[in-house]
Coordinates of C-alpha atoms and ligand atoms in Angstrom, one line a residue:
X1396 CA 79.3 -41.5 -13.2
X1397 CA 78.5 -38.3 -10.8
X1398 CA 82.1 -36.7 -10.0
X1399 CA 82.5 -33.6 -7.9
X1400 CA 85.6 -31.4 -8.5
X1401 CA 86.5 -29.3 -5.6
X1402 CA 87.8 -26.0 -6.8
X1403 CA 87.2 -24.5 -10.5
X1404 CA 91.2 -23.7 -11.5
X1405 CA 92.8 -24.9 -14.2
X1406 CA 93.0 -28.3 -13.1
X1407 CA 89.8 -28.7 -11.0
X1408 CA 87.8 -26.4 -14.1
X1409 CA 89.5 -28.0 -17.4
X1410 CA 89.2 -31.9 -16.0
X1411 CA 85.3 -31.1 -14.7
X1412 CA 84.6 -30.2 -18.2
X1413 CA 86.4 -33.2 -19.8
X1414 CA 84.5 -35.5 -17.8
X1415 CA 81.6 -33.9 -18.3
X1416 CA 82.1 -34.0 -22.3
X1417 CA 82.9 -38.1 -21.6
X1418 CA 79.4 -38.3 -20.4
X1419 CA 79.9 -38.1 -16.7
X1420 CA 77.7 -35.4 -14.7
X1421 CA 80.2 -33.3 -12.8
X1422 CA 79.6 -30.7 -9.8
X1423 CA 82.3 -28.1 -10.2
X1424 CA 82.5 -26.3 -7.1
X1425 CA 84.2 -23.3 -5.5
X1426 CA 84.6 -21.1 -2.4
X1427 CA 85.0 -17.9 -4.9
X1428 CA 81.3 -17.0 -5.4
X1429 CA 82.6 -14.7 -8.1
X1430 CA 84.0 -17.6 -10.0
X1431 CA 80.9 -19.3 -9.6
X1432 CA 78.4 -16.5 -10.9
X1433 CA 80.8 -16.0 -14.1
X1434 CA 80.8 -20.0 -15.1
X1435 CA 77.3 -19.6 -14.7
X1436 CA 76.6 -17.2 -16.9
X1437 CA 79.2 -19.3 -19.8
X1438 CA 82.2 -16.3 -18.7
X1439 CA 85.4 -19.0 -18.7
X1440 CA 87.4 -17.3 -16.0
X1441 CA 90.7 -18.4 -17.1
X1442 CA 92.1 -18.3 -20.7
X1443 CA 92.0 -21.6 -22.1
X1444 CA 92.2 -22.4 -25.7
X1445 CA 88.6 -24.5 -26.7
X1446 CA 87.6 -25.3 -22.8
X1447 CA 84.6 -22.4 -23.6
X1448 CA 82.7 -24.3 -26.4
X1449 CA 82.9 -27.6 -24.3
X1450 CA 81.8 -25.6 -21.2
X1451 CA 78.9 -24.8 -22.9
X1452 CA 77.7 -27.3 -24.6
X1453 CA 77.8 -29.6 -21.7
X1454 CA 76.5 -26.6 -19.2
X1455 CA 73.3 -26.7 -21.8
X1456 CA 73.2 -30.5 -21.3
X1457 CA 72.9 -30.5 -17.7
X1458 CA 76.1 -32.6 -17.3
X1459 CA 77.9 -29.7 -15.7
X1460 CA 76.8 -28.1 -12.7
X1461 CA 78.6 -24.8 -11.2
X1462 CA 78.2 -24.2 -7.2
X1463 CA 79.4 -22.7 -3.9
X1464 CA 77.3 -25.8 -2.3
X1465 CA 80.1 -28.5 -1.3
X1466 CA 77.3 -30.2 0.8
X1467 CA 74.6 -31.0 -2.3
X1468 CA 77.9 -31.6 -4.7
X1469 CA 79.6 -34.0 -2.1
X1470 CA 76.3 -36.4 -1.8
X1471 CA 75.1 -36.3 -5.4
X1472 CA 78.2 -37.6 -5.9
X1473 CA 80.7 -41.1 -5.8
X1474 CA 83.9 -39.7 -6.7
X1475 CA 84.9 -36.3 -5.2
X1476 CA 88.4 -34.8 -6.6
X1477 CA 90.3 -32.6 -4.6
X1478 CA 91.8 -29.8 -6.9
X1479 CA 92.8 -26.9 -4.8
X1480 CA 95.9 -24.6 -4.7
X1481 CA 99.2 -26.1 -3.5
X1482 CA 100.9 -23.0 -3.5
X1483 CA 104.9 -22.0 -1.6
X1484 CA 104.3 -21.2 1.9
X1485 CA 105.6 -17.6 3.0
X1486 CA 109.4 -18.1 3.7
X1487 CA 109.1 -21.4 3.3
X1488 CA 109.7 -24.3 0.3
X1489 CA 107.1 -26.8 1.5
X1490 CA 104.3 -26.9 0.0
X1491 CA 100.8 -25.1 1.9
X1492 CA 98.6 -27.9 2.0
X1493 CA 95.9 -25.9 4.4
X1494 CA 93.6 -25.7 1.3
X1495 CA 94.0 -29.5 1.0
X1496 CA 93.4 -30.1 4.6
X1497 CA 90.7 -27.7 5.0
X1498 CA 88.4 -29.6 2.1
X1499 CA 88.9 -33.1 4.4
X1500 CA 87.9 -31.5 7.5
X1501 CA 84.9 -30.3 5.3
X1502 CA 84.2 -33.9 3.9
X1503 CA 84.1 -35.6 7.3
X1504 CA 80.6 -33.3 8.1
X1505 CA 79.2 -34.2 4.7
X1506 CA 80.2 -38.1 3.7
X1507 CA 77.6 -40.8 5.0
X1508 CA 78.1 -43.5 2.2
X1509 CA 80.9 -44.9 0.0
X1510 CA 82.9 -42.3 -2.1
X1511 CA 86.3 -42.5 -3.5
X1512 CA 88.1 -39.5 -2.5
X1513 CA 91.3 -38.3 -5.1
X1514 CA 93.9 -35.7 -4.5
X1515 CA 94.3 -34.1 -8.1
X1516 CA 96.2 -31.2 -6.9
X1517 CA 100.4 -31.8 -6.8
X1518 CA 101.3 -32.8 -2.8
X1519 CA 104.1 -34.4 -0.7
X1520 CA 104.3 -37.8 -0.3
X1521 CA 102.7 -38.8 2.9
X1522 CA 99.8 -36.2 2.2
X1523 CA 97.0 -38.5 1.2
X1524 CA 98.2 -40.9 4.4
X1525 CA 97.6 -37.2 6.3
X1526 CA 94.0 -36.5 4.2
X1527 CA 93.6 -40.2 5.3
X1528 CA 94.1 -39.3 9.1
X1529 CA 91.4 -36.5 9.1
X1530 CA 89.5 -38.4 7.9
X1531 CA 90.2 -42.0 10.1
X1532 CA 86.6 -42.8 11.7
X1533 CA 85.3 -42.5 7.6
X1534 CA 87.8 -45.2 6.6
X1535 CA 87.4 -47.4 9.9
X1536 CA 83.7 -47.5 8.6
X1537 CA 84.6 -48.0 4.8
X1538 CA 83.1 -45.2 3.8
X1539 CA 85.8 -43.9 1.8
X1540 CA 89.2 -44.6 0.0
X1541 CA 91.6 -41.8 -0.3
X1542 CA 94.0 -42.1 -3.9
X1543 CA 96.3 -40.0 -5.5
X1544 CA 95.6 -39.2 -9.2
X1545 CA 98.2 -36.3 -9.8
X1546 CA 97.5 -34.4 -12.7
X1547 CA 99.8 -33.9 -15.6
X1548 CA 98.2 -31.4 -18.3
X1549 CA 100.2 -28.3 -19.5
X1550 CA 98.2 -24.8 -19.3
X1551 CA 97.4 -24.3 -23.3
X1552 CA 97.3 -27.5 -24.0
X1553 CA 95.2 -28.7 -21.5
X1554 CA 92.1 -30.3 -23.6
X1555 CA 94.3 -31.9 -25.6
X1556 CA 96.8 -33.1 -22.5
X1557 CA 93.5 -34.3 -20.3
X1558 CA 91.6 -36.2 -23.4
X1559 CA 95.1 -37.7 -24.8
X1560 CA 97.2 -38.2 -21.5
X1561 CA 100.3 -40.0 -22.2
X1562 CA 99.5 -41.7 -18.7
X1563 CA 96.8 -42.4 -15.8
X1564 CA 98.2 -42.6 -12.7
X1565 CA 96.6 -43.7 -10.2
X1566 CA 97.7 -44.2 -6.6
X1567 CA 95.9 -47.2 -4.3
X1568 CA 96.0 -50.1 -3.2
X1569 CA 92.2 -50.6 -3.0
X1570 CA 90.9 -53.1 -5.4
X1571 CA 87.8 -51.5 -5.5
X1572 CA 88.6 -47.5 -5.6
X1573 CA 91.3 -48.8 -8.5
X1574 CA 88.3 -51.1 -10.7
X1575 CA 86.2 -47.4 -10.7
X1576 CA 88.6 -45.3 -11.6
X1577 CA 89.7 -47.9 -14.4
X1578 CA 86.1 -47.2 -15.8
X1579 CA 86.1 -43.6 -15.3
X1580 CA 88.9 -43.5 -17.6
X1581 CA 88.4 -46.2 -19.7
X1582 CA 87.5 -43.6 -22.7
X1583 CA 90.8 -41.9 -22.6
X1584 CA 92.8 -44.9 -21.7
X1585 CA 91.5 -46.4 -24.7
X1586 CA 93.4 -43.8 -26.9
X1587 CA 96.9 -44.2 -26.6
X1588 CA 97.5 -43.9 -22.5
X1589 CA 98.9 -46.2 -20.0
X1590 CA 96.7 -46.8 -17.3
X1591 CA 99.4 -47.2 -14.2
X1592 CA 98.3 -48.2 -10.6
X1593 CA 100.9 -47.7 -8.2
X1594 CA 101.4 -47.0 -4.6
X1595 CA 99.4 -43.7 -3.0
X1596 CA 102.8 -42.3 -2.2
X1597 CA 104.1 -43.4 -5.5
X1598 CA 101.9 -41.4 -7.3
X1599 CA 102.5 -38.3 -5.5
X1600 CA 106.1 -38.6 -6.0
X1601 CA 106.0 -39.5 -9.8
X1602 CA 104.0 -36.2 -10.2
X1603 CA 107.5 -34.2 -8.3
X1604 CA 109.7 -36.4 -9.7
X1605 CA 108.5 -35.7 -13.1
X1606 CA 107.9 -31.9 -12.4
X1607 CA 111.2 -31.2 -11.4
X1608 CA 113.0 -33.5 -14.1
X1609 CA 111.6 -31.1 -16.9
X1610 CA 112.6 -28.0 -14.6
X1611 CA 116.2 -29.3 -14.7
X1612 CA 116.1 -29.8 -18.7
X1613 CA 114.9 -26.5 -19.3
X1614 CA 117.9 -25.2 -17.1
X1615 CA 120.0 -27.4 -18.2
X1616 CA 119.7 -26.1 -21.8
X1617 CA 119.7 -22.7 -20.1
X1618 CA 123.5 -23.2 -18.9
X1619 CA 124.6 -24.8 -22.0
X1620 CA 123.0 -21.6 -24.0
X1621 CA 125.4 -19.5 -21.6
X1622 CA 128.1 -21.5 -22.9
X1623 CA 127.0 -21.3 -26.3
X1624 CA 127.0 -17.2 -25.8
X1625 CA 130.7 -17.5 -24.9
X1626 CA 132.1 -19.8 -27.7
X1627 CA 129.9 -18.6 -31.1
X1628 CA 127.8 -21.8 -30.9
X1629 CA 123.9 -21.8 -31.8
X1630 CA 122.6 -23.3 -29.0
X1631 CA 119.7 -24.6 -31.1
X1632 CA 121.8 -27.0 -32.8
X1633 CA 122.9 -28.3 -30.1
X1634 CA 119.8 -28.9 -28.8
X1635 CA 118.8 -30.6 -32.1
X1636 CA 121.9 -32.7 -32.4
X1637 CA 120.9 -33.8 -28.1
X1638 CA 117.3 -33.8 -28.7
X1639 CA 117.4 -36.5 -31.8
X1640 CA 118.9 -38.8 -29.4
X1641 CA 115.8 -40.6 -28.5
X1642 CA 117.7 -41.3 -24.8
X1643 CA 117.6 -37.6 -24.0
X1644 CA 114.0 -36.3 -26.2
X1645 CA 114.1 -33.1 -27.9
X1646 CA 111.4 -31.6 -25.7
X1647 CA 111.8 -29.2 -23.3
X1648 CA 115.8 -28.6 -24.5
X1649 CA 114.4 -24.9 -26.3
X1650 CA 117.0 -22.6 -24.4
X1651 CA 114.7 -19.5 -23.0
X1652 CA 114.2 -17.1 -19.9
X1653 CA 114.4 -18.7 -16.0
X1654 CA 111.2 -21.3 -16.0
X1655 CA 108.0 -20.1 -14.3
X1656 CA 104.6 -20.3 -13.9
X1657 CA 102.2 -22.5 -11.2
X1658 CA 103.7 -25.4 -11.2
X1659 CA 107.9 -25.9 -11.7
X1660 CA 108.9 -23.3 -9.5
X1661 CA 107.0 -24.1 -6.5
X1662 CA 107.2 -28.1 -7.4
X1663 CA 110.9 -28.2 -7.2
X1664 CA 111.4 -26.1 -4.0
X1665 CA 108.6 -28.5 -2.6
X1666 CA 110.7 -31.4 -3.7
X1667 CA 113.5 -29.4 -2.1
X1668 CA 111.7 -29.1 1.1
X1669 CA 110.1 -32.8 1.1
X1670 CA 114.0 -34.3 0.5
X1671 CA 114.9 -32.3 3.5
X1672 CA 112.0 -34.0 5.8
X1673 CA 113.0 -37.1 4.9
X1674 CA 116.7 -37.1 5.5
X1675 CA 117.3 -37.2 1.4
X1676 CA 119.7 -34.3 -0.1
X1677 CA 118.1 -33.3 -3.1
X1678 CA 121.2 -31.8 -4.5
X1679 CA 120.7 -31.8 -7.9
X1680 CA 117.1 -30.0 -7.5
X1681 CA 118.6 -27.8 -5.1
X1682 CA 121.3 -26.8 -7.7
X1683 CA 118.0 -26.3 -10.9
X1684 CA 116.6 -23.9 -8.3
X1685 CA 119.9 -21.8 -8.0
X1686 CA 120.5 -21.9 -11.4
X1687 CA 116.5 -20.3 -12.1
X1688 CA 117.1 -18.1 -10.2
X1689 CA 120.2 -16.9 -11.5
X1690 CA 119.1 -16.6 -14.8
X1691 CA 116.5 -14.2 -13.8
X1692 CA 119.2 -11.8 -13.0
X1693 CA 121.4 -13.0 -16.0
X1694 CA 118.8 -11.7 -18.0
X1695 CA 118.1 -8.5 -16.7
X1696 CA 122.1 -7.7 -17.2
X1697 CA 122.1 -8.8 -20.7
X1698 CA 119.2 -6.4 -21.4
X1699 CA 121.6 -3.4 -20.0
X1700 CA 124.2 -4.7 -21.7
X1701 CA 122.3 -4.5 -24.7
X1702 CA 121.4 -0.9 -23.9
X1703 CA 124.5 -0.1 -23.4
X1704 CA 123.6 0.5 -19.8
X1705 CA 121.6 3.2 -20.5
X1706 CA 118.5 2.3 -19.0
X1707 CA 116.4 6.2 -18.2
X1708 CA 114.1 7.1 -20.6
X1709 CA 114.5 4.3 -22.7
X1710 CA 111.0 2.6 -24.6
X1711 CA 111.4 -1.1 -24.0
X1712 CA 108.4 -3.7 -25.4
X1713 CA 107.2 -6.4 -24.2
X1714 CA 105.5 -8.6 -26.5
X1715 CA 104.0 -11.0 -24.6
X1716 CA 104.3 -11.2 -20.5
X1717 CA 103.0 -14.8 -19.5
X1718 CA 105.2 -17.8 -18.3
X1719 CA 104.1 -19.5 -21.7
X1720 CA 102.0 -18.9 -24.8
X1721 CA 98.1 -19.5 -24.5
X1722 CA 97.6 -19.5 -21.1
X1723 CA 96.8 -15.7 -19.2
X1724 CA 98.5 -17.6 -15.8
X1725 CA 101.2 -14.6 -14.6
X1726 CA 102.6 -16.7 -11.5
X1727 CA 106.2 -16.4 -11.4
X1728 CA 106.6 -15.1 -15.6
X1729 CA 109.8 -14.4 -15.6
X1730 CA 109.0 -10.6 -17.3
X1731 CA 107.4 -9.8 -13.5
X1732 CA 111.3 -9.3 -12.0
X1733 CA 112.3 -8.2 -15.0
X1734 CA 109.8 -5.3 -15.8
X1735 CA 109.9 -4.6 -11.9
X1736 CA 113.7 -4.2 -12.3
X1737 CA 113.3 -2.0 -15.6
X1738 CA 110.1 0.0 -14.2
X1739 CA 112.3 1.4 -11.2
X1740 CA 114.9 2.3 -13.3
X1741 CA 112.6 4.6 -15.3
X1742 CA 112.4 2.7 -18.4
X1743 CA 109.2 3.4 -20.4
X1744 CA 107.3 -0.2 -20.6
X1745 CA 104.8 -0.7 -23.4
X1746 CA 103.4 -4.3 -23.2
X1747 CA 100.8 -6.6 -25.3
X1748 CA 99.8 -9.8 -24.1
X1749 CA 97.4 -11.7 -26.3
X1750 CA 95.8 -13.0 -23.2
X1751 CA 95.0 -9.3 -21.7
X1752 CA 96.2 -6.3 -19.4
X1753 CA 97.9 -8.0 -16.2
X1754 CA 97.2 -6.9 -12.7
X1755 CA 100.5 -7.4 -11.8
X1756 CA 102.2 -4.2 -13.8
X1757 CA 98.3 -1.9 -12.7
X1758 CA 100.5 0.7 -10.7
X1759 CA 103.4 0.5 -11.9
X1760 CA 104.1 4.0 -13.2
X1761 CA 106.1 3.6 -16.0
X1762 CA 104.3 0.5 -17.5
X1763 CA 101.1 0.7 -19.9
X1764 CA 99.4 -2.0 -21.5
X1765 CA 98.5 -1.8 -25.4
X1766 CA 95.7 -4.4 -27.0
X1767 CA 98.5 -5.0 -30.4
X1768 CA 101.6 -5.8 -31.3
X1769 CA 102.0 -2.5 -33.8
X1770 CA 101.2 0.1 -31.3
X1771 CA 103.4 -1.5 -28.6
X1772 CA 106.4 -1.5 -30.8
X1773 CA 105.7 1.9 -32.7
X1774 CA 108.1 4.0 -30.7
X1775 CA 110.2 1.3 -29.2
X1776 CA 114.1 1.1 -28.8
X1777 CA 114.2 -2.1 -27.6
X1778 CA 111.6 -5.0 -28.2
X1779 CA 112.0 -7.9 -25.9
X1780 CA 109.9 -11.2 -27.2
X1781 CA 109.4 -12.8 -23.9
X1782 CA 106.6 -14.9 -24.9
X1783 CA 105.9 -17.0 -28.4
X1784 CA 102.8 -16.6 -28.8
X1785 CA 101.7 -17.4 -32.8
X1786 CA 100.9 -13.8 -32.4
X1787 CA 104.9 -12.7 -32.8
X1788 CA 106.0 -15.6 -35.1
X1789 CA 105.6 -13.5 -38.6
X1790 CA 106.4 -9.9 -37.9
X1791 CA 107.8 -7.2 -39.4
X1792 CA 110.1 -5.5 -37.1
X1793 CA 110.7 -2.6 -39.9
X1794 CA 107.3 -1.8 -40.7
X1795 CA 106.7 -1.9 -37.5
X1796 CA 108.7 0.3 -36.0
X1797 CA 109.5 3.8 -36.3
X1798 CA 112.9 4.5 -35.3
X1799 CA 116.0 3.6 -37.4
X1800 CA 118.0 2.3 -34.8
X1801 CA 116.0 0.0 -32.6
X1802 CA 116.9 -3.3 -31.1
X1803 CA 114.9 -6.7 -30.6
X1804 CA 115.9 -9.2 -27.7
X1805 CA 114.6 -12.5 -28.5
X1806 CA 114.5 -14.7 -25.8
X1807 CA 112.5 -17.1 -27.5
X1808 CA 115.1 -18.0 -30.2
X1809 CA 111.6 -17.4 -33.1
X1810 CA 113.8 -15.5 -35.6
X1811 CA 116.8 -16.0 -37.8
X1812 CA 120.0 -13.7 -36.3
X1813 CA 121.1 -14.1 -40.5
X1814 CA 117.5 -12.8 -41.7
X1815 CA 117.7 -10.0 -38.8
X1816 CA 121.2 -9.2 -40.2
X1817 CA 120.2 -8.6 -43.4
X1818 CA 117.3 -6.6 -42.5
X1819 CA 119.7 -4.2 -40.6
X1820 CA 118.2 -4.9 -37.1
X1821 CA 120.4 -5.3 -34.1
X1822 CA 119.0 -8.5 -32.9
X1823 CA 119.6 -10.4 -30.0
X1824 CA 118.7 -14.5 -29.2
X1825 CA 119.7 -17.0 -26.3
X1826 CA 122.8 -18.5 -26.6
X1827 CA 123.7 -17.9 -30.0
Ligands
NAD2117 N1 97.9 -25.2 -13.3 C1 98.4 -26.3 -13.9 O1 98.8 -26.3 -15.0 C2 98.5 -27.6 -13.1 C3 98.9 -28.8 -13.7 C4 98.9 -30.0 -13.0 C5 98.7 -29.9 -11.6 N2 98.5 -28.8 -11.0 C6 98.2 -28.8 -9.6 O2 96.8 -28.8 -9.4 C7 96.5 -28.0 -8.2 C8 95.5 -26.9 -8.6 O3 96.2 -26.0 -9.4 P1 95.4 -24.9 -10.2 O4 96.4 -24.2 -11.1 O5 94.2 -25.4 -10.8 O6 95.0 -23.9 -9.0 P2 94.1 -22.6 -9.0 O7 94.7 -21.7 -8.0 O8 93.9 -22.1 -10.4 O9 92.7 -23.1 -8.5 C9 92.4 -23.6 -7.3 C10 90.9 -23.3 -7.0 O10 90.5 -23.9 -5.7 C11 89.6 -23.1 -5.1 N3 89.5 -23.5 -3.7 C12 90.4 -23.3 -2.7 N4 89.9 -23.8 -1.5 C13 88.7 -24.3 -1.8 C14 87.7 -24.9 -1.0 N5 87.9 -25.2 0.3 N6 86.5 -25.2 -1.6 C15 86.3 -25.0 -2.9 N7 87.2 -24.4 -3.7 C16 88.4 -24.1 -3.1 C17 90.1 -21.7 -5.3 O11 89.1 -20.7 -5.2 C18 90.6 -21.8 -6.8 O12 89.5 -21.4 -7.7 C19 97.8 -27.5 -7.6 O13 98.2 -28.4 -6.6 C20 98.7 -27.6 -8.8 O14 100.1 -27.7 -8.5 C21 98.3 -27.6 -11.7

């Protein structure tokens, strides 16, 4: 089939790729001509573990074509999927749909025969029946039906997630839209999926509603690791005793730092904000969001409790900075308050990050980036492991380091507190 992905993030670049590698040819397009220029010349612009080699390969093959030109992508193609941004608005929690809107206003100039139009990127329900009304004379003349395919891959993962979904959803109640789409995915369906057609506004809700249920595990866990803090309890145990219940799951119960990244923080205050349009309290939501944003602060005081609040001067470490491990996406990690926080208070701030120096920390004065783990902890008095990365799984804080007396806060639980213990390091985990 000839697809058409408008935008080249992670969801718009990784899926283009996928389909391309199942055989389809797929225009990948973008407003960012600088985007454009790299992926033509094989530079990946975002950090994606194996999403290169397939890019390539394909890219060689023809099957994958990289342009700024919506109006040659758009009519070589029958499917066109909508994969912009969906960021917060400004002092807002509803979700900015103008880079939605703005592609349909650009589809109404270009569309002249049939194509199915999908919303990839996470929106409101009642947005595809709004993409729908831009688009009204199209779909008086037939000439298009808008669906909702939210997308469900993790950043890191996301080959793996796109080629071996655990489902396809897919939101319409056109019988012909749904028998396409049912063939586009047949490959992947075939796996181990479940191919699910539902509702359009179905779909975009099971994509918040599934969002925002993980956000409120991983905080859940969060609060019961404060608990654990208070009463001498390993918090990992208790989320192995919950997480063998096959009711509850054992995934995302691993006790950590406040949630972030592109999609839970601004899903749930979206959910927040569509609950509130529609007359619907979302109470429990409301209280996940409080409780992230808590914990960022929670944090930050237990890192001057464990200097003694004696914050000047001090060499803090970051090993790692992102929201999660293989992916270079910074939006809303939660080391950005806290370096912020620790960079005014004239702490000295070394930092690695597998996936490279961050623009976010550039002129900050008292923060420098370091390309390995040994030279960022050489001098340190504090190492904080905010992200597990394989990278920081195996090392050797003593070798590592040259003071005597340093301290490591890990806030991804990766070491034992007994084996730390032993090894006379002052060692710090998450509720435990
Ligand atoms: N990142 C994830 O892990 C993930 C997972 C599932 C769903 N989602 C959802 O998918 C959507 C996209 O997320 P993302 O992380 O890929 O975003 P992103 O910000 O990485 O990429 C969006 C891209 O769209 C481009 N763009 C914007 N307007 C355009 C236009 N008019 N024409 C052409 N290109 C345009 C931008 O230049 C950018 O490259 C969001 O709604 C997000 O919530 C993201």
């Amino acid at each position: 089939m000839k697809l058409c992905m408008i935008g080249t993030g992670y969801v718009g670049l990784v899926s283009g790729v996928c389909f391309s590698d199942l055989g389809n040819t797929v225009y990948c397009v973008d407003n960012n001509i600088n985007k454009i220029n790299s992926l033509n010349k094989g530079i990946v612009p975002i950090y994606e573990p194996g999403l290169e080699e397939i890019l390539k390969k394909n890219y060689k093959q023809k099957r994958l074509i990289f342009t700024t030109n919506l109006k040659k992508a758009v009519s070589n193609s029958d499917i066109i999927f909508i994969c912009v941004g969906t960021p917060t608005k400004k002092n807002s929690n509803s979700a900015d749909l103008k880079y939605v809107f703005n592609v349909a206003h650009e589809l109404k100039k270009i569309i002249n025969k049939y194509k199915i139009i999908i919303n990839k990127s996470t929106v409101p329900v009642t947005t595809g029946d709004k993409v729908e009304k831009i688009l009204k004379n199209l779909k008086n003349k037939k000439l298009i039906d808008v669906v909702s395919n939210p997308e469900f891959l993790r950043e890191g993962e996301a080959i793996r997630d796109f080629i071996y979904p655990d489902r396809v959803i897919i939101g319409t109640d056109s019988k012909k839209a749904n028998k396409i789409l049912k063939s586009l995915y047949m490959p992947i369906i075939k796996k181990t999926s479940r191919y699910f057609n539902t509702s359009r506004r179905g779909a975009e809700l099971i994509k918040y509603a599934s969002n925002s249920f993980l956000a409120t595990k991983i905080s859940f866990i969060n609060e019961i690791a404060n608990l654990c803090e208070q009463t001498d309890v390993d918090v990992k145990d208790v989320s192995l005793g919950m997480g063998s219940d096959q009711r509850i799951g054992d995934r995302f119960l691993r006790a950590g730092p406040a949630y972030g990244g592109s999609c839970f923080p601004k899903d749930t205050r979206a959910l927040i904000d569509i609950g509130q349009k529609f007359k619907t309290n979302m109470s429990i939501i409301k209280s996940v969001v409080n409780s992230n944003n808590s914990r960022k602060h929670l944090l930050i005081k237990k890192v001057k409790s464990i200097l003694n609040d004696k914050l000047k001067n001090k060499k803090i470490t970051f090993l790692g900075v992102t929201f999660k491990p293989n992916t270079d996406d910074m939006r809303e990690a939660s080391s950005i308050p806290m370096i912020n926080y620790l960079n005014k208070k004239n702490c000295k701030i070394t930092y690695y990050d597998p996936s490279g120096e961050k623009i976010d920390f550039k002129n900050l004065k008292n923060v420098r980036y370091v390309n390995n783990s040994s030279t960022a902890c050489l001098n340190a008095d504090l190492i904080i492991l905010h992200t597990e990365w394989n990278d920081f799984k195996l090392l050797n804080f003593r070798k590592l380091v040259k003071k005597k007396n340093f301290k490591v806060f890990d806030m991804r639980n990766l070491y034992s507190p007994s084996k730390m213990k032993k090894l006379n390091i002052k060692y710090f985990g998450i509720g435990r």
